[in-house]
Tab-separated table of C-alpha atoms and ligand atoms in Angstrom:
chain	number	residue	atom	x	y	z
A	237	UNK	CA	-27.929	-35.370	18.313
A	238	UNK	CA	-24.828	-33.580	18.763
A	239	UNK	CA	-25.707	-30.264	17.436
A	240	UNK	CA	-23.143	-27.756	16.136
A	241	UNK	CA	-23.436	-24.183	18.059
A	242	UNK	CA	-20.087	-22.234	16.438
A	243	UNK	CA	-17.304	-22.632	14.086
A	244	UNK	CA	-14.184	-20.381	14.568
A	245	UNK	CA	-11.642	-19.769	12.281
A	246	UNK	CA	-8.213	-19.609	13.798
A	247	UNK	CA	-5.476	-18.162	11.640
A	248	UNK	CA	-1.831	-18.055	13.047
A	249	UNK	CA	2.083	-18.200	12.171
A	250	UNK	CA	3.743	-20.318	14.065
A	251	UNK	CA	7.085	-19.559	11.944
A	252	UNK	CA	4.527	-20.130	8.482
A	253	UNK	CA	0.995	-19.162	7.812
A	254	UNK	CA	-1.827	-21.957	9.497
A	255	UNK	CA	-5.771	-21.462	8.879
A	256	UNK	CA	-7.544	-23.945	11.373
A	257	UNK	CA	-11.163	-24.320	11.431
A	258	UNK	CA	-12.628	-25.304	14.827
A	259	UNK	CA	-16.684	-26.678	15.359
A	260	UNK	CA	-17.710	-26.651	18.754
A	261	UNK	CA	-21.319	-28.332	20.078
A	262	UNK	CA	-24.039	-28.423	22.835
A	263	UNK	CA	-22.246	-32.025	24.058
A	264	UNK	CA	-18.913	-29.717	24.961
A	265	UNK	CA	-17.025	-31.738	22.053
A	266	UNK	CA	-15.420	-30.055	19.462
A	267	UNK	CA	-13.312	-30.676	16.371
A	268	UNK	CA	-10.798	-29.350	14.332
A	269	UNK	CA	-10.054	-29.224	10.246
A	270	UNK	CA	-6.553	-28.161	8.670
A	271	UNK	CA	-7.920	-25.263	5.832
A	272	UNK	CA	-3.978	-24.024	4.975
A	273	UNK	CA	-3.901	-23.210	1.100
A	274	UNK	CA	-0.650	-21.695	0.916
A	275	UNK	CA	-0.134	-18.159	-0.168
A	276	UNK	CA	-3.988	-17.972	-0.789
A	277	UNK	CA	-4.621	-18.391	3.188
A	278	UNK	CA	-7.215	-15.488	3.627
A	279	UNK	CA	-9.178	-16.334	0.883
A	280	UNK	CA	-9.996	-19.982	2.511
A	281	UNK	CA	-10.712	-17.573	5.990
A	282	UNK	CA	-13.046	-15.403	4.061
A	283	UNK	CA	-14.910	-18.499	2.525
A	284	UNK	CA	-15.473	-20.585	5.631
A	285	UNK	CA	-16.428	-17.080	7.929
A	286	UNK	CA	-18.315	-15.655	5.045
A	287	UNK	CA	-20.321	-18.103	3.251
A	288	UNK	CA	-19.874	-22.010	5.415
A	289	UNK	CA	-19.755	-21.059	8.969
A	290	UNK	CA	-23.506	-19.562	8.667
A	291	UNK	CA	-24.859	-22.615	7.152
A	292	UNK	CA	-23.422	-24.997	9.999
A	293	UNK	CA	-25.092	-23.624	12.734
A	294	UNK	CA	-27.501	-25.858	14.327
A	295	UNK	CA	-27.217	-28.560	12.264
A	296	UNK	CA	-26.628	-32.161	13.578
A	297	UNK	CA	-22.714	-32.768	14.200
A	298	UNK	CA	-23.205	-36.713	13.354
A	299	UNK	CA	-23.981	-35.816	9.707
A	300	UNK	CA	-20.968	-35.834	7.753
A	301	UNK	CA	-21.568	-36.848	4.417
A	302	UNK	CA	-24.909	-34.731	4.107
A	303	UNK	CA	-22.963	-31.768	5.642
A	304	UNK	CA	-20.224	-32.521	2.931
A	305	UNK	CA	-22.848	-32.978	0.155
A	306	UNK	CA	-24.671	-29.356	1.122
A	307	UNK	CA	-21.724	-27.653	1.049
A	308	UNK	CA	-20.457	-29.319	-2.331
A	309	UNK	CA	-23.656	-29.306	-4.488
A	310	UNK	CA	-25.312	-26.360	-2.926
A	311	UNK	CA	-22.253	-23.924	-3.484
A	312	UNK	CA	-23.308	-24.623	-7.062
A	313	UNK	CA	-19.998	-23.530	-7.933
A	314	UNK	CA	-18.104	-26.615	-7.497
A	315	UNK	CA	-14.414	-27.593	-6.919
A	316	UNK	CA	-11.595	-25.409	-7.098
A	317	UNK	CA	-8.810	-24.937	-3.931
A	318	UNK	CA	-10.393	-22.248	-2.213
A	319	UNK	CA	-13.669	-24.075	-2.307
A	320	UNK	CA	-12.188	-27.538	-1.442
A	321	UNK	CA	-10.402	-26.868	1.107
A	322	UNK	CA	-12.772	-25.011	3.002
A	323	UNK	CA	-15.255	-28.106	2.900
A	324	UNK	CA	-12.588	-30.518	3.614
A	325	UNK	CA	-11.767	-28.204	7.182
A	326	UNK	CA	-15.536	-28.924	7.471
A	327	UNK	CA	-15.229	-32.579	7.319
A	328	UNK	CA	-12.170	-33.198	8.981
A	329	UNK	CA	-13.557	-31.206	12.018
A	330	UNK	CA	-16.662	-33.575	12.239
A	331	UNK	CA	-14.437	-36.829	11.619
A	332	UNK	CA	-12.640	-35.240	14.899
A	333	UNK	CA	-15.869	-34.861	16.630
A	334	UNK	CA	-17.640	-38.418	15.320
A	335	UNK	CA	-14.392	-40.126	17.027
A	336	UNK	CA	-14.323	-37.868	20.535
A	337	UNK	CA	-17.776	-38.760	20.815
A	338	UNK	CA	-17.597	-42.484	19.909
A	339	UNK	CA	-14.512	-42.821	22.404
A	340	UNK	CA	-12.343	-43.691	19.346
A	341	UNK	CA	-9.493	-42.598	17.227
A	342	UNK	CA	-10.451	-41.987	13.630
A	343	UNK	CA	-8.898	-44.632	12.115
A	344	UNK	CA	-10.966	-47.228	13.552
A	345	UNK	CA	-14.418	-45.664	12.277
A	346	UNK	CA	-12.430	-45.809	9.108
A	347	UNK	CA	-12.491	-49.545	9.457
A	348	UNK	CA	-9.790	-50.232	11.546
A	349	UNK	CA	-5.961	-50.556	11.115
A	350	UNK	CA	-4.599	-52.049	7.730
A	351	UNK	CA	-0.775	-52.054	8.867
A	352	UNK	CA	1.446	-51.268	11.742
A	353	UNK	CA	1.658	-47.885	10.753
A	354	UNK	CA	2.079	-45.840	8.080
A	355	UNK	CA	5.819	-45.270	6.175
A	356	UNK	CA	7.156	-42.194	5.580
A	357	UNK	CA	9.923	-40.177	3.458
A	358	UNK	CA	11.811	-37.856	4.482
A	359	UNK	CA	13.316	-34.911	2.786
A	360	UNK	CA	17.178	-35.072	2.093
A	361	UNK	CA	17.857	-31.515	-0.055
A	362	UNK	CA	21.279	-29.462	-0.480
A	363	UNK	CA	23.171	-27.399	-2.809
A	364	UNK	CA	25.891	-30.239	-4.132
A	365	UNK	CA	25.030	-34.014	-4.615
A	366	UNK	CA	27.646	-34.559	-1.399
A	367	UNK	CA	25.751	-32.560	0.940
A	368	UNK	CA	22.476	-33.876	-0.613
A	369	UNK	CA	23.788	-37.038	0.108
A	370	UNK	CA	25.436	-36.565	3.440
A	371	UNK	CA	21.273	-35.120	4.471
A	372	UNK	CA	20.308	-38.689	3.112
A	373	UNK	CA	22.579	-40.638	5.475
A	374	UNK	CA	21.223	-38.624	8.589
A	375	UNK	CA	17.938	-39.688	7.547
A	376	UNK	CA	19.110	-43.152	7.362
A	377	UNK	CA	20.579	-42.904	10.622
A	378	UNK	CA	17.306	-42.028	12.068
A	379	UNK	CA	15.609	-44.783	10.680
A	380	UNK	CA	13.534	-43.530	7.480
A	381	UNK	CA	13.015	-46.310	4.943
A	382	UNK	CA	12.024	-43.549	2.272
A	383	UNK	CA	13.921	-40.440	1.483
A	384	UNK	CA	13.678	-37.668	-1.035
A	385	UNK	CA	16.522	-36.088	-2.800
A	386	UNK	CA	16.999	-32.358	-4.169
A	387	UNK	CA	20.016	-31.538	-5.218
A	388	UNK	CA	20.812	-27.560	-6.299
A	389	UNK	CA	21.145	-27.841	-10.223
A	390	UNK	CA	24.972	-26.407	-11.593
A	391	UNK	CA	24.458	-22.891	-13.371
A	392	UNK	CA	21.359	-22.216	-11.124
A	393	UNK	CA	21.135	-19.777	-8.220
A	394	UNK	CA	18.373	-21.156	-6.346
A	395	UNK	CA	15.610	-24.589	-7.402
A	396	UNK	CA	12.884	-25.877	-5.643
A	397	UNK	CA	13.544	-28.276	-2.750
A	398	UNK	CA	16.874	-26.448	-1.531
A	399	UNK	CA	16.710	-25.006	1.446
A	400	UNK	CA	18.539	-22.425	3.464
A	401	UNK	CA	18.128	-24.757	6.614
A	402	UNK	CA	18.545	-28.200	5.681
A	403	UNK	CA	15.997	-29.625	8.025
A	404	UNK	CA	12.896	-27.255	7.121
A	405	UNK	CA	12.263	-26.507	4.132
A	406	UNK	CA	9.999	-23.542	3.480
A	407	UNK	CA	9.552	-22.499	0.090
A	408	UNK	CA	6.785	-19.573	1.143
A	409	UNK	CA	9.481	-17.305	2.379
A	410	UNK	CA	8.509	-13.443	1.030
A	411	UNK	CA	5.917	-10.760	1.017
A	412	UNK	CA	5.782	-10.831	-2.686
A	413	UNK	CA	6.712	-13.666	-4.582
A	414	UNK	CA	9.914	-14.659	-4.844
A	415	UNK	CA	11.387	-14.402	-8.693
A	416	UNK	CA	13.778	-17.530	-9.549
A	417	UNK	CA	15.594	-18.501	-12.553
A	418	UNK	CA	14.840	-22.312	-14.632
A	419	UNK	CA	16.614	-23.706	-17.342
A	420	UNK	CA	15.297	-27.494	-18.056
A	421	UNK	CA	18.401	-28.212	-19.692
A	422	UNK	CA	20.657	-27.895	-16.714
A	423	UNK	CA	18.149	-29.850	-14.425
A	424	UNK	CA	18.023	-32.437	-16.722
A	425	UNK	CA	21.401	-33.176	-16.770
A	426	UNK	CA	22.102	-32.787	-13.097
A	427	UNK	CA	19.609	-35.597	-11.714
A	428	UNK	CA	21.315	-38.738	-12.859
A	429	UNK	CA	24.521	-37.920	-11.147
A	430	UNK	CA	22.462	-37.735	-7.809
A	431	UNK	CA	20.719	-40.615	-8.026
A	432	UNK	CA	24.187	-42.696	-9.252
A	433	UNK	CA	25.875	-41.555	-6.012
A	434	UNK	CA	22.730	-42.121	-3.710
A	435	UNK	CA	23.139	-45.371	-4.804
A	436	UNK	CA	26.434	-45.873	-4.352
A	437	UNK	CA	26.241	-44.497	-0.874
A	438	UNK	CA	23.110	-45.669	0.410
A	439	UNK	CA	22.667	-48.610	-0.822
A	440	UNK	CA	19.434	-50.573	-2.097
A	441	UNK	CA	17.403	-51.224	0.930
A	442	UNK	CA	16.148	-47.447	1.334
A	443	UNK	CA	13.336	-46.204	-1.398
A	444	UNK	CA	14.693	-43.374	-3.131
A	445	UNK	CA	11.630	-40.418	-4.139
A	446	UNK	CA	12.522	-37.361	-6.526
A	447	UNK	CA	10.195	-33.843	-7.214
A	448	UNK	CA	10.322	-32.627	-10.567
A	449	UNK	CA	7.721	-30.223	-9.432
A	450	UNK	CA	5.679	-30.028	-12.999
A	451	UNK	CA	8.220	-28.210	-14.581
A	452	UNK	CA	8.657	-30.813	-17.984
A	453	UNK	CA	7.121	-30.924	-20.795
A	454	UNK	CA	5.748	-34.951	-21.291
A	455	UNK	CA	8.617	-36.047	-23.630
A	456	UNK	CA	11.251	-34.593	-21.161
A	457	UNK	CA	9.927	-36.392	-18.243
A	458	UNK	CA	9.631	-39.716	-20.240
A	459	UNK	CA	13.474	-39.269	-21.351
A	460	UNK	CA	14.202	-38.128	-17.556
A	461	UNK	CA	12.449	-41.467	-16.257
A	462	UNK	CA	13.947	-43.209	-18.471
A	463	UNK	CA	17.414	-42.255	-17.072
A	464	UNK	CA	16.430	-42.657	-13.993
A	465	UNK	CA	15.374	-46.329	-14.137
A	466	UNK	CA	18.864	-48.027	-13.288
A	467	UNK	CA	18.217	-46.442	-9.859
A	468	UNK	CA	15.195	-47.794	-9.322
A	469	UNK	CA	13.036	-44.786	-8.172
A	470	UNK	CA	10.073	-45.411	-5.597
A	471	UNK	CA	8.358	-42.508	-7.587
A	472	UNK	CA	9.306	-39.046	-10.027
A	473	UNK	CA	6.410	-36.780	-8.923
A	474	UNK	CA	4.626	-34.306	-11.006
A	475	UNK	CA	7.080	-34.912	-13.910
A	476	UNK	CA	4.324	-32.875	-15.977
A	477	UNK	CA	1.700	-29.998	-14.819
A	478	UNK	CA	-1.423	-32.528	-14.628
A	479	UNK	CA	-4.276	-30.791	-16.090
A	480	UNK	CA	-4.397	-32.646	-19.401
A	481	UNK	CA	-4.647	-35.731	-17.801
A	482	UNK	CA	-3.537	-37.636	-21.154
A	483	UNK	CA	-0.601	-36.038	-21.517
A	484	UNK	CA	1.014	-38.974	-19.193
A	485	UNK	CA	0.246	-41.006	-22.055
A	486	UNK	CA	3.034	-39.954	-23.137
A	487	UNK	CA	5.483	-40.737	-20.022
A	488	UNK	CA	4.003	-44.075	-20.115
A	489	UNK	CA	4.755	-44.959	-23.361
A	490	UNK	CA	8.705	-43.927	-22.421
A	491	UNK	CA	9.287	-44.872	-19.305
A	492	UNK	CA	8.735	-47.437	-16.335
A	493	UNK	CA	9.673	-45.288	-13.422
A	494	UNK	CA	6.821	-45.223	-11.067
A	495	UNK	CA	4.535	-42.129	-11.429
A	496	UNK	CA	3.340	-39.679	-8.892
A	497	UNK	CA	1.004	-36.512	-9.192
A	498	UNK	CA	-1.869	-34.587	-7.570
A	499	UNK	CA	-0.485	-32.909	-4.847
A	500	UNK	CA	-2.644	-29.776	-6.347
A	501	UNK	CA	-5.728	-31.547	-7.385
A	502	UNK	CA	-8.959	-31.011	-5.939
A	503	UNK	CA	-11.550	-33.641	-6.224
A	504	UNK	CA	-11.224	-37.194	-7.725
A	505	UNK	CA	-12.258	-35.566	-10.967
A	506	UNK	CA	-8.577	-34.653	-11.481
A	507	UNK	CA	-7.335	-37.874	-11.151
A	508	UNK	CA	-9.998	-39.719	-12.653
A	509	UNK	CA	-8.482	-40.654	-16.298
A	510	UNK	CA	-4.597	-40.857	-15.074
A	511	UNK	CA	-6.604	-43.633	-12.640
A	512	UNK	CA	-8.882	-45.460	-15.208
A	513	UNK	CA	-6.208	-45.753	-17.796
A	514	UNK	CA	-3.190	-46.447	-14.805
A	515	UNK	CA	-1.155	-43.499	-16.016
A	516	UNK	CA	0.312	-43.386	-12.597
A	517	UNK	CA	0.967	-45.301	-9.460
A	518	UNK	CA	0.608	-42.519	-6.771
A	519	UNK	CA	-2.483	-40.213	-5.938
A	520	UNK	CA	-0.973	-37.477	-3.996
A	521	UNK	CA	-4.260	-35.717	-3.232
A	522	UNK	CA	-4.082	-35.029	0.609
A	523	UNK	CA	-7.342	-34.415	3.058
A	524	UNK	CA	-7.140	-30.526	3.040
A	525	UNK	CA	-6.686	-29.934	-0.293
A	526	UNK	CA	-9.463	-32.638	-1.365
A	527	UNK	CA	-12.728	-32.357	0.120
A	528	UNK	CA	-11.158	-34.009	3.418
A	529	UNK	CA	-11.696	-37.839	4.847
A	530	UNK	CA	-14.640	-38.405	3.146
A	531	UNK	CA	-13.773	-37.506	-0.002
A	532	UNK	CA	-10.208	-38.591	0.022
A	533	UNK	CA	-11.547	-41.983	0.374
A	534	UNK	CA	-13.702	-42.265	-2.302
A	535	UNK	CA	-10.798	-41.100	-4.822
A	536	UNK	CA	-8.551	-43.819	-2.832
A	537	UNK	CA	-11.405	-46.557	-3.012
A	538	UNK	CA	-11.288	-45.893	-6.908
A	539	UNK	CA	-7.651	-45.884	-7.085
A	540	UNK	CA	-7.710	-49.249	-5.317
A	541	UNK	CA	-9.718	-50.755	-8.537
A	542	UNK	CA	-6.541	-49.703	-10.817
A	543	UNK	CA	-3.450	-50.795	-8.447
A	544	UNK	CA	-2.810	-47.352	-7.970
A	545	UNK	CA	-2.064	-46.494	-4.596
A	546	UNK	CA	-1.636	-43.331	-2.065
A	547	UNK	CA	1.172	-40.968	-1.393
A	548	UNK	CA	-0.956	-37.983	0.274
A	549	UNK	CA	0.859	-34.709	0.066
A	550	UNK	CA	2.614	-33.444	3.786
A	551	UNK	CA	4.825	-30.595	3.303
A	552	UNK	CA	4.916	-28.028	6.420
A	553	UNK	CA	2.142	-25.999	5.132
A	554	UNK	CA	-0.224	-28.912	6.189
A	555	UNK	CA	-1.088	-28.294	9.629
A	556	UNK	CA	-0.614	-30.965	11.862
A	557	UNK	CA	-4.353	-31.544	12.012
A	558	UNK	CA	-4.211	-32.329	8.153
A	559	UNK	CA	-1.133	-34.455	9.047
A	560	UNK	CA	-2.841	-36.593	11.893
A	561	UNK	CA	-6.176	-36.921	9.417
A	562	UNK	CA	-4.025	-37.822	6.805
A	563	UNK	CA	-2.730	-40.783	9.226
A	564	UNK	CA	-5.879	-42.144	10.043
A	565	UNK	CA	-6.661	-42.601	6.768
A	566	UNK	CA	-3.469	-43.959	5.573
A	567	UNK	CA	-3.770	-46.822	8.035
A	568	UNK	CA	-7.186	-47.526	7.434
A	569	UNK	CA	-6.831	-47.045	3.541
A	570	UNK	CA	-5.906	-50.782	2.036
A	571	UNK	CA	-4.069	-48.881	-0.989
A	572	UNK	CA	-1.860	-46.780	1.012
A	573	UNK	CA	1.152	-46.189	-0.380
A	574	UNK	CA	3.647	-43.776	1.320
A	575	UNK	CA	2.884	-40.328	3.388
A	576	UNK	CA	5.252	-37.422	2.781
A	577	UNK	CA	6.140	-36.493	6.098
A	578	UNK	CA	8.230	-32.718	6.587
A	579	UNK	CA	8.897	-32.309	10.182
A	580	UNK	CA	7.413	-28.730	11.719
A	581	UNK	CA	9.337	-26.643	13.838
A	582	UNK	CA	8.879	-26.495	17.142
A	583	UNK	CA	6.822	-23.532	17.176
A	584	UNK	CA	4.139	-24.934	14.968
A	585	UNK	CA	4.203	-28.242	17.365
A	586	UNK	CA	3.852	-26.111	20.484
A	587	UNK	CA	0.765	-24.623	18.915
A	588	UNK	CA	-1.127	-28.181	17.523
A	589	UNK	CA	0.098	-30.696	20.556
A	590	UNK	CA	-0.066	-34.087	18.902
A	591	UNK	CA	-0.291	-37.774	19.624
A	592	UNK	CA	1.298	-39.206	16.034
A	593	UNK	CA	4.314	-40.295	16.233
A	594	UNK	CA	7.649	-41.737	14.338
A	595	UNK	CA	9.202	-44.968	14.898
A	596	UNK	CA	11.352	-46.729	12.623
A	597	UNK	CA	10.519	-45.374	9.568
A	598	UNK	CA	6.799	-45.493	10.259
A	599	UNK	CA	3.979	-43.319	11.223
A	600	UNK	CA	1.135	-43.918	13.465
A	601	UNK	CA	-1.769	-41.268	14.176
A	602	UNK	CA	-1.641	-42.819	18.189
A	603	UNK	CA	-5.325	-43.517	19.707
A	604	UNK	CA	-6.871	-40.701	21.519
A	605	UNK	CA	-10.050	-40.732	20.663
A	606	UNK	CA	-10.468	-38.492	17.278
A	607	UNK	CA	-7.817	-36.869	15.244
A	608	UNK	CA	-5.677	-36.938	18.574
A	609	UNK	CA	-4.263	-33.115	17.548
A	610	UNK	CA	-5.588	-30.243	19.469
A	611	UNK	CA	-4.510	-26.327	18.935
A	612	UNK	CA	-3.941	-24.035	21.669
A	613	UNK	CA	-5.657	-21.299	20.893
A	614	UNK	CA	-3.775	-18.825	23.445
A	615	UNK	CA	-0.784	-19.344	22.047
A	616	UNK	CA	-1.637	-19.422	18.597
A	617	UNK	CA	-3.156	-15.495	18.912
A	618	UNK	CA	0.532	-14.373	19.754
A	619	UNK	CA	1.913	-15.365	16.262
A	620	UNK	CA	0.014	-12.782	13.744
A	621	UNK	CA	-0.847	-13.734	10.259
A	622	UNK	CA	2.678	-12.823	7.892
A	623	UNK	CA	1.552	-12.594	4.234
A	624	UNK	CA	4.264	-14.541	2.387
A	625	UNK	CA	4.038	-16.206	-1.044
A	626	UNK	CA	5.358	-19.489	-2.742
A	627	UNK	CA	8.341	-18.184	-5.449
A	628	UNK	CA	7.395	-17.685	-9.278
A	629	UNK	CA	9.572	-18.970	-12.197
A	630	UNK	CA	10.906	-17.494	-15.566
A	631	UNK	CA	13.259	-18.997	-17.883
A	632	UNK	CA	16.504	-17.659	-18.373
A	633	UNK	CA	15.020	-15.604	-21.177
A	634	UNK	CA	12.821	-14.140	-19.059
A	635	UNK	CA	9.664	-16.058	-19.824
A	636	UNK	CA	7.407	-16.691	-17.557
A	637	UNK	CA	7.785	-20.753	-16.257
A	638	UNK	CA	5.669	-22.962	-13.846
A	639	UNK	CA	6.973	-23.015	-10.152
B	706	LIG	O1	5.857	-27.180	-3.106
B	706	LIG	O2	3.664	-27.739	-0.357
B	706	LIG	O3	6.066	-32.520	-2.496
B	706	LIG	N1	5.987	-31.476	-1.934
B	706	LIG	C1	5.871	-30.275	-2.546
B	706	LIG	C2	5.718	-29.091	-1.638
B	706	LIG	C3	4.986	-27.921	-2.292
B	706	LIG	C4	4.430	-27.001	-1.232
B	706	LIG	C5	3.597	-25.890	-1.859
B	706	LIG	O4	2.854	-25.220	-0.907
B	706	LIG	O5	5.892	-30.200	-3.745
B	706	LIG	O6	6.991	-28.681	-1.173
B	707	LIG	CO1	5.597	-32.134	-4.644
């Protein structure tokens, strides 16, 4: 048996904030797990040195699922991002391991290869619809069959989605969080217009994706669907903060715009109502911030028994380890749906070297054997850990909103 002799937890900032957890063992194999919670990073570090990494010593490599179930059920204290996350840098690390030492990439201990490879959407963001949409056109140009749009909203200084540089968008960008102003009002009103001249400009052949970034109430998001329908959205994601599941009873009841949400959820116990009674069509639950392969398929294995299907979470504060894992499981996962894919910067690549790659709108995780992402560790120790938060909201009254 493979048995695992240290765990090190790497944290760097390779232009943002990465926690990596690497398992090494007596066969010279090791593996890595993505363990990024963004703007919480440390507390992930402290969990995995603290209270995981002791209990993985010496135990057999092979073992995933019992490894997963120890760390779940004995914690006692189950769920919860900190907690999730560290156990899903566990698992990911021994998927990496199970596939270096089986000579195969991950995906085809998974089960093998569903599709070609995986589609992606990019992100198409500016401050007017005609430089949103002029973004949307170079993505077309290079090929993406899926693109987001965020457009700045009239009357407001700054909204989520809108970046500084149009290419990378980095929302964590201070050493205390960022305070912006929100009027639902405004945003309502300015969406429409958007997706009326994406049309007009980009035609029909591209699938067309829009954030709302939990910031309506249920009845606002099922009017905003509902004028978004002539446009024929791929998905509006987290119209509504999810944690009354039932409240997208209410979207449902207004609306037939697809539905996406989960990008914060933790275990399949956040999804599992909006997935029994098909309140959406998208899971966005990714591997790092779910409990990792294993547990990512289980929620997508349920999904698959309610037509819902996958569109994992992949902004840039997913490491490219959580980005290659999150490959091999969308082309092994029957019910894939779409991966969010936000390009890193160079820096961050130099750091992970990589073997997934883009090709005509699709993604494949390549087939080294394992995750096929590796980190170089000498390089990541010269970019120091940068404390830097995700912005905060208040209304224009001063009350405080959701971000
Ligand atoms: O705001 O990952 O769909 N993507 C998103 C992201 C999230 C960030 C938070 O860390 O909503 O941009
Ligand atoms: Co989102």
């Amino acid at each position: 048996m493979p048995k695992i002799t240290a765990a090190k937890v790497i944290v760097t900032s390779p232009g943002r904030n990465f926690v990596t957890l690497k398992i090494e063992t007596d066969e010279g194999v090791y593996g890595l797990g993505d363990a990024t919670l963004n703007g919480r990073e440390l507390a992930v570090a402290a969990y995995l040195n603290d209270h995981v990494v002791p209990c993985l010593i010496g135990r057999d490599a092979h073992r995933i699922e019992d490894v997963w179930q120890f760390l779940y059920r004995g914690a006692y204290w189950r769920r919860g991002p900190v907690t999730m996350s560290a156990i899903a840098a566990v698992d990911t690390a021994l998927w990496d391991i199970k596939g270096k030492l089986a000579g195969l990439p991950v995906y085809q201990l998974l089960g093998g290869a569903c599709r070609e490879g995986c589609m992606v959407y990019g992100h198409a963001n500016g401050k007017t619809i005609e430089e949103t949409i002029d973004n949307a056109l170079h993505y077309q140009e290079l090929g993406y069959k899926a693109i987001r749009l965020q457009s700045g909203v009239p009357g407001l200084n700054s909204t989520y989605g809108v970046s500084k540089d149009r290419y990378f968008y980095e929302p964590a960008d201070a050493d205390l969080p960022t305070e912006n102003v929100w009027s639902t009002s405004k945003y309502m009103r300015s969406v429409p217009p958007l997706f009326d001249a994406a049309r007009d400009a980009l035609g029909w052949d591209v699938h067309l994706l829009h954030d709302v970034h939990h910031r309506l109430t249920p009845i606002e998001a099922g009017r905003l669907g509902r004028d978004l329908e002539p446009y024929r959205l791929f998905w509006m994601e987290d119209a509504t903060p999810a944690e009354g599941q039932a409240n997208f009873r209410l979207i449902r009841q207004h609306t037939t715009t697809p539905l996406a949400v989960g990008e914060i959820f933790n275990s399949i116990w956040d999804a599992k109502q909006l997935i029994e009674e098909q309140l959406i069509d998208y899971i966005r639950a990714t591997v790092v911030h779910a409990g990792g392969i294993s547990h990512l398929r289980k929620l997508a294995s349920f999904a698959d028994l309610y037509n819902v299907r996958t569109g994992c979470h992949g902004a840039t504060d997913l490491s490219p380890v959580c980005m290659a894992a999150a490959l091999h499981f969308g082309l092994s996962t029957t019910n894939f749906g779409i991966q969010e894919y936000m390009r890193h910067t160079e820096e961050t690549d130099a750091v992970f070297p990589h073997h997934y790659r883009f090709a005509d709108g699709l993604m494949h995780p390549g087939d080294a054997p394992g995750l096929g992402v590796d980190i170089d560790e000498e390089l990541a120790a010269k970019y120091e850990y940068k404390r830097a938060y995700l912005p905060v909201n208040r209304l224009e009254d001063g009350t405080m909103f959701h971000w």
